[in-house]
Amino acid sequence: AQKITQTQPGMFVQEKEAVTLDCTYDTSDPSYGLFWYKQPSSGEMIFLIYQGSYDQQNATEGRYSLNFQKARKSANLVISASQLGDSAMYFCAMSLTDSWGKFQFGAGTQVVVTP
Amino acid sequence: ETGVTQSPTHLIKTRGQQVTLRCSSQSGHNTVSWYQQALGQGPQFIFQYYREEENGRGNFPPRFSGLQFPNYSSELNVNALELDDSALYLCASSTRRGEGETQYFGPGTRLLVL
């Protein structure tokens, strides 16, 4: 069975600084996808970025980039130039290709951006 | 906003009662997945529906059941409510294109069981 681990329960970051959120995963399946979602206090999960297991390049979406190290089974999210609106819970999730859409989520990291 | 809607937004029930939660998927999406998110935890996969059929289930008892309708909207039913069923229930919709396909989540229904 696959497993997602997020070891940072919470962190503070100053506005305009970059922050890295850690995510490691465990699966024996060679084909999978990795996702990051943001969850503000309102509760809705907002999709940020996706990385496929066979993608050669790290994914980027605006201020979000994913540092994918397949051999280490890590998929860390980097948020550049943090903004106050980035304060939220951040979840890493994985889906196996043969059971696509059945996400396994990590426990999340609470990010607080300070002025 | 994703276009995925859920109702009601909040609900209070007592132990032993039954509850029905509703989800309307984003236009063009034919797959709906349901997740339970207890306070302070990540979402847990309950089940997925595709073309009105259950297409995979997580580690939840049979008192959690669902339906998907021809317009791809979906219901989650929970019978014999327990205190531990108190959680945020999220639905997510997607297409069935497979690898690379993102799920888009609704705002959730907050259920409190007393």
XYZ file of N, CA and C in Angstrom, chain B residues 5 9-10 21 25 33 36 38-39 41 44 52 54 56-57 67 78 91-92 96 104-105 107 111 114:
75
model
N -19.996 21.756 -6.570
C -20.789 22.275 -5.465
C -21.229 21.146 -4.550
N -23.856 22.915 3.503
C -22.519 23.331 3.908
C -22.199 22.847 5.311
N -23.195 22.853 6.165
C -23.039 22.398 7.547
C -24.241 21.551 7.935
N -25.474 13.496 1.928
C -24.729 14.648 1.445
C -24.738 14.621 -0.078
N -20.996 17.655 -9.812
C -19.658 17.664 -10.393
C -19.488 18.818 -11.372
N -15.406 11.397 -6.624
C -14.794 10.710 -5.487
C -15.189 11.433 -4.211
N -13.304 11.761 3.405
C -13.611 12.189 4.760
C -12.359 12.811 5.360
N -11.126 14.202 8.884
C -11.275 14.479 10.307
C -10.408 15.684 10.678
N -10.750 16.317 11.777
C -10.058 17.530 12.198
C -8.570 17.274 12.389
N -6.410 16.239 10.193
C -5.857 15.144 9.402
C -6.019 15.412 7.911
N -9.306 11.226 3.723
C -9.257 9.774 3.518
C -10.262 9.410 2.428
N -22.239 5.962 -12.805
C -23.260 5.438 -11.899
C -22.874 4.134 -11.206
N -20.025 2.125 -8.581
C -18.918 2.298 -7.646
C -17.647 1.738 -8.284
N -14.271 1.511 -6.855
C -13.208 1.522 -5.861
C -13.704 2.097 -4.554
N -13.204 1.528 -3.477
C -13.650 1.895 -2.150
C -12.473 1.866 -1.200
N -24.343 7.027 -4.348
C -25.050 6.923 -5.620
C -24.448 7.935 -6.576
N -24.722 8.086 4.904
C -24.114 7.441 6.061
C -25.229 7.046 7.012
N -16.140 16.211 -1.788
C -16.256 15.464 -3.031
C -15.353 16.111 -4.067
N -14.909 15.303 -4.992
C -14.014 15.764 -6.040
C -14.467 15.179 -7.365
N -12.260 10.703 -16.843
C -11.594 9.403 -16.716
C -10.464 9.270 -17.717
N -10.862 17.989 -8.963
C -11.230 19.308 -8.467
C -12.258 19.142 -7.362
N -11.976 19.787 -6.250
C -12.761 19.584 -5.040
C -13.832 20.649 -4.855
N -16.416 22.634 -1.898
C -16.117 23.327 -0.646
C -16.309 22.471 0.589
N -19.906 17.994 8.906
C -20.879 17.199 9.649
C -20.437 17.086 11.098
N -23.581 14.530 17.314
C -23.637 14.712 18.774
C -24.187 13.476 19.470
